[in-house]
Tab-separated table of C-alpha atoms and ligand atoms in Angstrom:
chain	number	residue	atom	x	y	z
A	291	UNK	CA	7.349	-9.221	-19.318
A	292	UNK	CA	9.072	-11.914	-17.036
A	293	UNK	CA	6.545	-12.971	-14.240
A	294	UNK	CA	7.406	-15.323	-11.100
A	295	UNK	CA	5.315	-18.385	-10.414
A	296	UNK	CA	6.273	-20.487	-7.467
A	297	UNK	CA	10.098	-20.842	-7.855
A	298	UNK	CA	10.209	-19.754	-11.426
A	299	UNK	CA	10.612	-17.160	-14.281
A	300	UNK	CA	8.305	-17.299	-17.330
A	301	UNK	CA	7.141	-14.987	-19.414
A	302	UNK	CA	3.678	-13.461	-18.123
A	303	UNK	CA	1.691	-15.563	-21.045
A	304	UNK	CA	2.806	-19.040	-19.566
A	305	UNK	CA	2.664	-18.383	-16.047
A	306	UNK	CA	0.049	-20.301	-14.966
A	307	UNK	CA	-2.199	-20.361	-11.367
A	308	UNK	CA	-4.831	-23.197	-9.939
A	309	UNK	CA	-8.214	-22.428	-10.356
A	310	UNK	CA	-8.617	-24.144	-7.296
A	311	UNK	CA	-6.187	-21.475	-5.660
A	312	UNK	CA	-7.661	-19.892	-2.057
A	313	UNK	CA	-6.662	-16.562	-3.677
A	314	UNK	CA	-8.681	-16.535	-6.932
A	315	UNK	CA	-12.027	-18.509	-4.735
A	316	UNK	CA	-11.672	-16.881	-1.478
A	317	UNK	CA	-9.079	-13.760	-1.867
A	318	UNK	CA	-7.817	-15.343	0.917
A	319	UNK	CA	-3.916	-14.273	0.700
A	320	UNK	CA	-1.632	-11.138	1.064
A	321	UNK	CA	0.298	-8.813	-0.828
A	322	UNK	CA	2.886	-6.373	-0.711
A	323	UNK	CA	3.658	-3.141	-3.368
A	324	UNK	CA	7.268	-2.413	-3.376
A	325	UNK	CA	8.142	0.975	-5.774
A	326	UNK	CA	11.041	0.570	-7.366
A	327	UNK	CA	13.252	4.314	-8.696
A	328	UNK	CA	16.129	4.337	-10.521
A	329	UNK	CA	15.969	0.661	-10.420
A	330	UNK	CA	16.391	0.163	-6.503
A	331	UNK	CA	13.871	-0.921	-4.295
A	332	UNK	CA	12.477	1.603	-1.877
A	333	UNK	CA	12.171	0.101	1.595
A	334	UNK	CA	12.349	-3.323	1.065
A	335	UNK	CA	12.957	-4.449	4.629
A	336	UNK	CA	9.850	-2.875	5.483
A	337	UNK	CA	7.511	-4.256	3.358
A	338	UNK	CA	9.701	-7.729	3.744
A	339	UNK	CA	8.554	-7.307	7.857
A	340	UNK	CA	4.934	-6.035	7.602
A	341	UNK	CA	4.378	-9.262	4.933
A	342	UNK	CA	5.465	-11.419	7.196
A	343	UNK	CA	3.022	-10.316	9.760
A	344	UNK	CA	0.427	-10.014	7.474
A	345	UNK	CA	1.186	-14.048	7.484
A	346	UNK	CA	1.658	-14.608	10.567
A	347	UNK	CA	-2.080	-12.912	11.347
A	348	UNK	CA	-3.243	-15.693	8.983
A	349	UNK	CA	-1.543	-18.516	10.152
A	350	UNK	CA	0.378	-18.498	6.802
A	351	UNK	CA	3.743	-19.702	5.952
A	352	UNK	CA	6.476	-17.913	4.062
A	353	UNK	CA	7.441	-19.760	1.137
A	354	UNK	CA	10.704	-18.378	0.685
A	355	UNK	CA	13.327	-16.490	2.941
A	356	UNK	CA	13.906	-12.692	3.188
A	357	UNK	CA	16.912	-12.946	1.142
A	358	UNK	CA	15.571	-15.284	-1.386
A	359	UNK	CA	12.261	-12.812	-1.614
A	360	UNK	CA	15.422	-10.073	-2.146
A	361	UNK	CA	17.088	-12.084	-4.840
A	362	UNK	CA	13.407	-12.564	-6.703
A	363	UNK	CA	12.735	-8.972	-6.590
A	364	UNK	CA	15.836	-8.027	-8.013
A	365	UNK	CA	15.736	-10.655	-10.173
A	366	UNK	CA	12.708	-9.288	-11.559
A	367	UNK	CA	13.810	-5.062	-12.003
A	368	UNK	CA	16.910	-6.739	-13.921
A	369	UNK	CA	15.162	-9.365	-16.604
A	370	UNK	CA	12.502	-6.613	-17.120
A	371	UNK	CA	14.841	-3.598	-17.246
A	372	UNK	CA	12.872	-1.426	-14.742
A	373	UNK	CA	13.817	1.999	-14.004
A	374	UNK	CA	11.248	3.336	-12.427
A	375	UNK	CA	7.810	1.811	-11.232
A	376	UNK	CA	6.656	-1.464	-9.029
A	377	UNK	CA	7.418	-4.578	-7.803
A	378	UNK	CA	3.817	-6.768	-6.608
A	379	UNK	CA	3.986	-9.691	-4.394
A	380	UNK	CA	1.386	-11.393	-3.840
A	381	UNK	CA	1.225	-14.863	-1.547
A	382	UNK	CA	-1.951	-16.743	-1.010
A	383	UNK	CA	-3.034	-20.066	0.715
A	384	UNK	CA	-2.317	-22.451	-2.056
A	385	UNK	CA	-4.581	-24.496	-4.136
A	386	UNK	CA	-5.781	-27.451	-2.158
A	387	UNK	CA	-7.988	-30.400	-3.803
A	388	UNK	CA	-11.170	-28.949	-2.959
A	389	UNK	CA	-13.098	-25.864	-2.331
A	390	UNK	CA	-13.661	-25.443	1.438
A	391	UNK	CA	-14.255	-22.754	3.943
A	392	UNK	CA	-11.166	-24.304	6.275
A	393	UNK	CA	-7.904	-23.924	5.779
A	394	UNK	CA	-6.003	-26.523	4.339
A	395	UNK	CA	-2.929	-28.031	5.813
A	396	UNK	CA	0.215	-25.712	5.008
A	397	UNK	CA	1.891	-29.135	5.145
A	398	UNK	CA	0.686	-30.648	2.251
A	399	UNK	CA	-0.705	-28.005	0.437
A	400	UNK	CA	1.910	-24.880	-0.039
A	401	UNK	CA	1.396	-21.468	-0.510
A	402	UNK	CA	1.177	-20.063	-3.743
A	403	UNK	CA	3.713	-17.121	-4.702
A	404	UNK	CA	3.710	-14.421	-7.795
A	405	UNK	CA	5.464	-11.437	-8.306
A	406	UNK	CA	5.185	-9.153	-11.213
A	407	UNK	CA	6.643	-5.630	-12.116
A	408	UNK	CA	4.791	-2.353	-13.532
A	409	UNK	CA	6.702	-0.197	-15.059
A	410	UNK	CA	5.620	3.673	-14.696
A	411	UNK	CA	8.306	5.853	-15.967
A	412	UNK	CA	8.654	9.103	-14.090
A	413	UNK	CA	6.854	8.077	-11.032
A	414	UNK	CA	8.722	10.618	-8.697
A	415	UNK	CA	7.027	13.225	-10.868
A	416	UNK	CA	3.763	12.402	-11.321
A	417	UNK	CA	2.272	15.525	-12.389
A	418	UNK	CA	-0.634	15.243	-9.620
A	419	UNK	CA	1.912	15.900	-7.511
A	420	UNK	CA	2.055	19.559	-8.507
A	421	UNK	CA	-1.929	19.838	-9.410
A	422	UNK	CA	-3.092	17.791	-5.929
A	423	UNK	CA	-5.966	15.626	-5.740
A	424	UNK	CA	-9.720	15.165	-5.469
A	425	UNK	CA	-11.110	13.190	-2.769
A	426	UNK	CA	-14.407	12.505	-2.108
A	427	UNK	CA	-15.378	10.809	1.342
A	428	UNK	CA	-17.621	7.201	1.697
A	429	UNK	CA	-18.543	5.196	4.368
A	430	UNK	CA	-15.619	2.707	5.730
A	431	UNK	CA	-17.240	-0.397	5.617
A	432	UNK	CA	-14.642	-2.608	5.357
A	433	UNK	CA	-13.775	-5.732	7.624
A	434	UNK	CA	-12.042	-5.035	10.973
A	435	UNK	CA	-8.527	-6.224	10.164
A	436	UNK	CA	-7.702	-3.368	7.736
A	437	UNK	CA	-3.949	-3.687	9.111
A	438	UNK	CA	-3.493	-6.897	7.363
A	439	UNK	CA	-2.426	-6.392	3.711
A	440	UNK	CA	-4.821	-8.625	2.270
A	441	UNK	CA	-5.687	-9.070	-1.255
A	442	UNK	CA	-9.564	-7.989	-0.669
A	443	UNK	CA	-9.854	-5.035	-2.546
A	444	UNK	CA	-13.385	-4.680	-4.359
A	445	UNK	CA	-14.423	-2.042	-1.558
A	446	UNK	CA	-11.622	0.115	-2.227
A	447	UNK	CA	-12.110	-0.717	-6.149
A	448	UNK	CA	-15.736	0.816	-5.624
A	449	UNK	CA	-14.481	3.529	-3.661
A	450	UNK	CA	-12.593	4.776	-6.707
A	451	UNK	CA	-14.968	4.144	-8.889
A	452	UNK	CA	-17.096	6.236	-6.853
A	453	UNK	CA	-14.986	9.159	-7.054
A	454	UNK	CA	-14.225	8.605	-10.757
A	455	UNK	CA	-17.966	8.888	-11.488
A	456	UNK	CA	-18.003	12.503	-9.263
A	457	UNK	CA	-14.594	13.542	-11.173
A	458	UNK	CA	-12.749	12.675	-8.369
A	459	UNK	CA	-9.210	11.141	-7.849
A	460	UNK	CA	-9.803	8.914	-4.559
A	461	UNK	CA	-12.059	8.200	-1.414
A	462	UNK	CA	-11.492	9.063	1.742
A	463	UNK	CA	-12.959	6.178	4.647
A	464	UNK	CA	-15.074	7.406	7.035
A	465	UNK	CA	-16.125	5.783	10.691
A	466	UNK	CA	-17.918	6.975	13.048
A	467	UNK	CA	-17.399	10.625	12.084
A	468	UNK	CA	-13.299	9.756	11.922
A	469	UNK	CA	-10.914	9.408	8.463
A	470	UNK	CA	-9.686	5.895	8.168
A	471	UNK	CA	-7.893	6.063	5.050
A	472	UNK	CA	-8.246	6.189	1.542
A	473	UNK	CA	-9.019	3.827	-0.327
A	474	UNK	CA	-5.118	2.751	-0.963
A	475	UNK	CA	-2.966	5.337	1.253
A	476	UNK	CA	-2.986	6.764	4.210
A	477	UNK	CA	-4.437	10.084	5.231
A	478	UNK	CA	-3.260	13.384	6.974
A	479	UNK	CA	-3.714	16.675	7.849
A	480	UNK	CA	-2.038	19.982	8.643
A	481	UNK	CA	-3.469	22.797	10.881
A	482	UNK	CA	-1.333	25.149	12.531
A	483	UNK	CA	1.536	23.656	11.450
A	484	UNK	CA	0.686	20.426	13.236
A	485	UNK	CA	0.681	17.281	10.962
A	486	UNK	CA	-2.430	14.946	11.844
A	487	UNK	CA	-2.761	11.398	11.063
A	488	UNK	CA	-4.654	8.563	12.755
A	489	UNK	CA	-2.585	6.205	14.971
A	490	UNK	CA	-2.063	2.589	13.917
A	491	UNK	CA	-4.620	0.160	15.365
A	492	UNK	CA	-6.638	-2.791	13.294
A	493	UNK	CA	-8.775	0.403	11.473
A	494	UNK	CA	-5.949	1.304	9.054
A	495	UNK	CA	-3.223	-0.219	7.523
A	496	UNK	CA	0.330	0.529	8.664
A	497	UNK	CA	1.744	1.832	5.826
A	498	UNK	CA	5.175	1.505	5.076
A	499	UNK	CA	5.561	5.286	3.493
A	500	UNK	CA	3.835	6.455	6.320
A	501	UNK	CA	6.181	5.033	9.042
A	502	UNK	CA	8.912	6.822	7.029
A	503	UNK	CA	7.116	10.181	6.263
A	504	UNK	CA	6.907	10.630	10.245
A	505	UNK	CA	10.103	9.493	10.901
A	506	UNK	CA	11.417	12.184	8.408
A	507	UNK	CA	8.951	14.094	10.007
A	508	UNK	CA	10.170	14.237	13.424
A	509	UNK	CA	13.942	14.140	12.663
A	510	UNK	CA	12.986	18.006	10.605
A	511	UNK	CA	11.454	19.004	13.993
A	512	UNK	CA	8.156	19.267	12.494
A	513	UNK	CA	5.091	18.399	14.886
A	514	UNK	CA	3.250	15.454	14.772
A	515	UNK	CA	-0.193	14.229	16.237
A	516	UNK	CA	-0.713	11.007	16.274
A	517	UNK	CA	-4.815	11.019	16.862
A	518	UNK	CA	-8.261	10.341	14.811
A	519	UNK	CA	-9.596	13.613	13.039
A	520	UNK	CA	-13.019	13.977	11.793
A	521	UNK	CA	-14.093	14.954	7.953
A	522	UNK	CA	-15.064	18.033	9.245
A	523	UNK	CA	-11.856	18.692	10.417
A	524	UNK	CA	-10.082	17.933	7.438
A	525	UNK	CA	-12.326	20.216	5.437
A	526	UNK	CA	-10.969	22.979	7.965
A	527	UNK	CA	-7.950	22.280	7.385
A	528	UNK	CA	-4.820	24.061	5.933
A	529	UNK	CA	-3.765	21.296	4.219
A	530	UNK	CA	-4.009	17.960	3.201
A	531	UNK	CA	-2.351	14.638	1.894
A	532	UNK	CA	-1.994	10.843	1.735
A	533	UNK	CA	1.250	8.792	1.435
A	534	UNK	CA	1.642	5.136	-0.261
A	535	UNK	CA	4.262	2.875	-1.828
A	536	UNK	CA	3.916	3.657	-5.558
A	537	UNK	CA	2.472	7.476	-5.167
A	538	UNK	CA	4.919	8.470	-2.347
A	539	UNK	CA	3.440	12.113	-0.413
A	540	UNK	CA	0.206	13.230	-2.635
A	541	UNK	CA	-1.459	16.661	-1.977
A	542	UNK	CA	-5.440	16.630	-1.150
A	543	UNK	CA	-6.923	19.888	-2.216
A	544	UNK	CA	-10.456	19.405	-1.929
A	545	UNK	CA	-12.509	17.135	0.010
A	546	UNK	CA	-16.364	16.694	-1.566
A	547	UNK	CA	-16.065	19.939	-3.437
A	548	UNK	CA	-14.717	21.818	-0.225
A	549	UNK	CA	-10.996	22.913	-1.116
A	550	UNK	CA	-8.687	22.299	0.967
A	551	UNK	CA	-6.558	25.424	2.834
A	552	UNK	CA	-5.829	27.756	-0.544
A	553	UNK	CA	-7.142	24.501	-3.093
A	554	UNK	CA	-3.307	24.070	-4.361
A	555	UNK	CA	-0.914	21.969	-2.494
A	556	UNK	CA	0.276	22.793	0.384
A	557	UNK	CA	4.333	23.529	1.667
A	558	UNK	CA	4.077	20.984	4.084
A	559	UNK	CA	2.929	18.072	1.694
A	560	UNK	CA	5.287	19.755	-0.997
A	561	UNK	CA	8.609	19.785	1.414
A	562	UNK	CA	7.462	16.163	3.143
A	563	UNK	CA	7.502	14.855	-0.523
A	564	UNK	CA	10.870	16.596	-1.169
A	565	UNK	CA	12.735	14.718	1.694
A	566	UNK	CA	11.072	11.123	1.557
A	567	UNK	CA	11.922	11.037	-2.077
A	568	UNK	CA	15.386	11.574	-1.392
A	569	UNK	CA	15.920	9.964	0.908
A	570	UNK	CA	14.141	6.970	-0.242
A	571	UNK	CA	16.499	7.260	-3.047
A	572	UNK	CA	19.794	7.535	-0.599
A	573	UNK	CA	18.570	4.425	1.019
A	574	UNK	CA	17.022	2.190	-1.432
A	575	UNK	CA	18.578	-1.049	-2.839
B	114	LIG	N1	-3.786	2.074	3.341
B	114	LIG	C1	-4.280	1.203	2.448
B	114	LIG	C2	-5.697	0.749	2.592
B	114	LIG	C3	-3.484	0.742	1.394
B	114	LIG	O1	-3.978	-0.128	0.501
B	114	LIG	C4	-2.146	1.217	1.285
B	114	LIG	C5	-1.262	0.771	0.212
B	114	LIG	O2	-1.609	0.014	-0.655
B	114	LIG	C6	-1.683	2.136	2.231
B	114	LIG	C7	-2.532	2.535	3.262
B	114	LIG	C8	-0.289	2.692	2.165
B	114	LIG	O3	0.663	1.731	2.539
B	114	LIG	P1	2.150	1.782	2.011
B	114	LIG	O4	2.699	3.117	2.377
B	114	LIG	O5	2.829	0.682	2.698
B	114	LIG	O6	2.070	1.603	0.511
């Protein structure tokens, strides 16, 4: 596989990082997951603008433009001849000369940059997308700037690995009563034909499938709330789903144990899923 490394190409065994890098000591950089079908990138521009805030929040500088970030991710789908699967982006602080809690000077020490592709052939038909998935819920006990895409993921790690160990597929976050998210999508509901989903603040991230799902949403007349529900709630519910970059609009059919509506996905989730995927596929490049 051909990685990039700060300006170049190499093949994934010679790319090489600092181990002084602010990333690998401090996980103190950002990231972005851009799925890639039929070899075009779905919603680039929106992952391009939400990565840029993400840097902004940390007082981070883009090493590269938005076309040039373009150019590298197609770059990338080309050398490695993918189809259908991901394109990671990853940008943290740099590697300055020392460990230290403050933040080096973006002047003389640059940001580092990597990109890397996954393929995952068939990824618009992941069978779970028929069968649903298992959630179980856990606490949210994450920092408060969940809306920055940062690259501090061992809570959500545990939180699958605390579903895995109950046979379960995901975690759903849990604060004060409310759904966050899980643990790498975001979450919604259906009752009464109302679609449910918490409104962006600093608790959640703002996911870029999300912003699209309920824009598709709206334009097919189909009623949206945008308010916290509770996990009680959700259990009650007639249906159930999360939406992210690489899994698109996934059916929840049970909750800790409790199914969901009938247990099998619902025609919401199913017919939400239909119309992102295509047009995700009319639009992507
Ligand atoms: N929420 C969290 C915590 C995530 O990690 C992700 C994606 O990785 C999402 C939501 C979904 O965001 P997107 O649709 O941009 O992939």
């Amino acid at each position: 596989r051909t990685v990039y490394v700060n300006g170049e190409y190499l093949p994934e065994n010679e790319a090489r990082v600092s181990v002084f890098d602010r990333g690998f000591l401090m996980a103190d950089g950002v990231y972005e997951v851009t799925s890639v079908l039929d070899g075009k990138l779905v919603d680039f521009d929106g992952h391009a603008v939400r990565l840029d805030r993400s840097l902004s929040e940390l007082s981070m500088r883009a090493p590269v433009t938005r076309d040039e970030l373009l150019q590298i991710h197609r770059e990338l789908v080309a050398r490695n001849d993918l189809t259908d699967g991901l394109v990671y982006l990853q940008i943290t602080r740099g590697a300055p000369a020392d460990r230290d809690f403050a933040f080096p000077d973006p002047d003389e020490v640059p940001p580092t940059i990597v990109l890397f592709t996954q393929s995952k052939p068939g990824l618009a038909d992941a069978p779970a997308a028929k069968t649903g998935i298992k959630v179980i819920s856990i606490d949210d006990i994450r920092w408060g700037r969940r809306d920055i895409k940062t690259v501090q993921l061992l809570y959500p790690s545990m939180g699958k690995m605390m579903a895995k160990a109950k046979g379960c597929d995901d975690a759903w976050m849990v604060e004060d009563g409310y759904v966050t998210e899980g643990t790498s999508n975001n979450a919604y509901i259906v009752k009464d034909g109302r679609i449910v989903t918490r409104p962006k603040s600093n608790d959640i991230l703002h996911g870029i499938t999300r912003a699209a799902v309920l824009r598709y949403a709206a334009e097919a007349q189909m009623e949206v709330d945008e308010r916290p529900f509770t996990l009680e709630e959700a259990k009650a519910a007639d249906e159930a789903f999360v939406t992210s970059a690489s899994t698109f609009v996934m059916p929840v059919v049970e909750i800790d144990g409790t199914p969901v509506g009938t247990g099998a996905p619902g025609p919401v989730a199913a017919r939400l899923r239909e119309i992102y995927l295509e047009e995700s596929r009319k639009a992507a490049i």
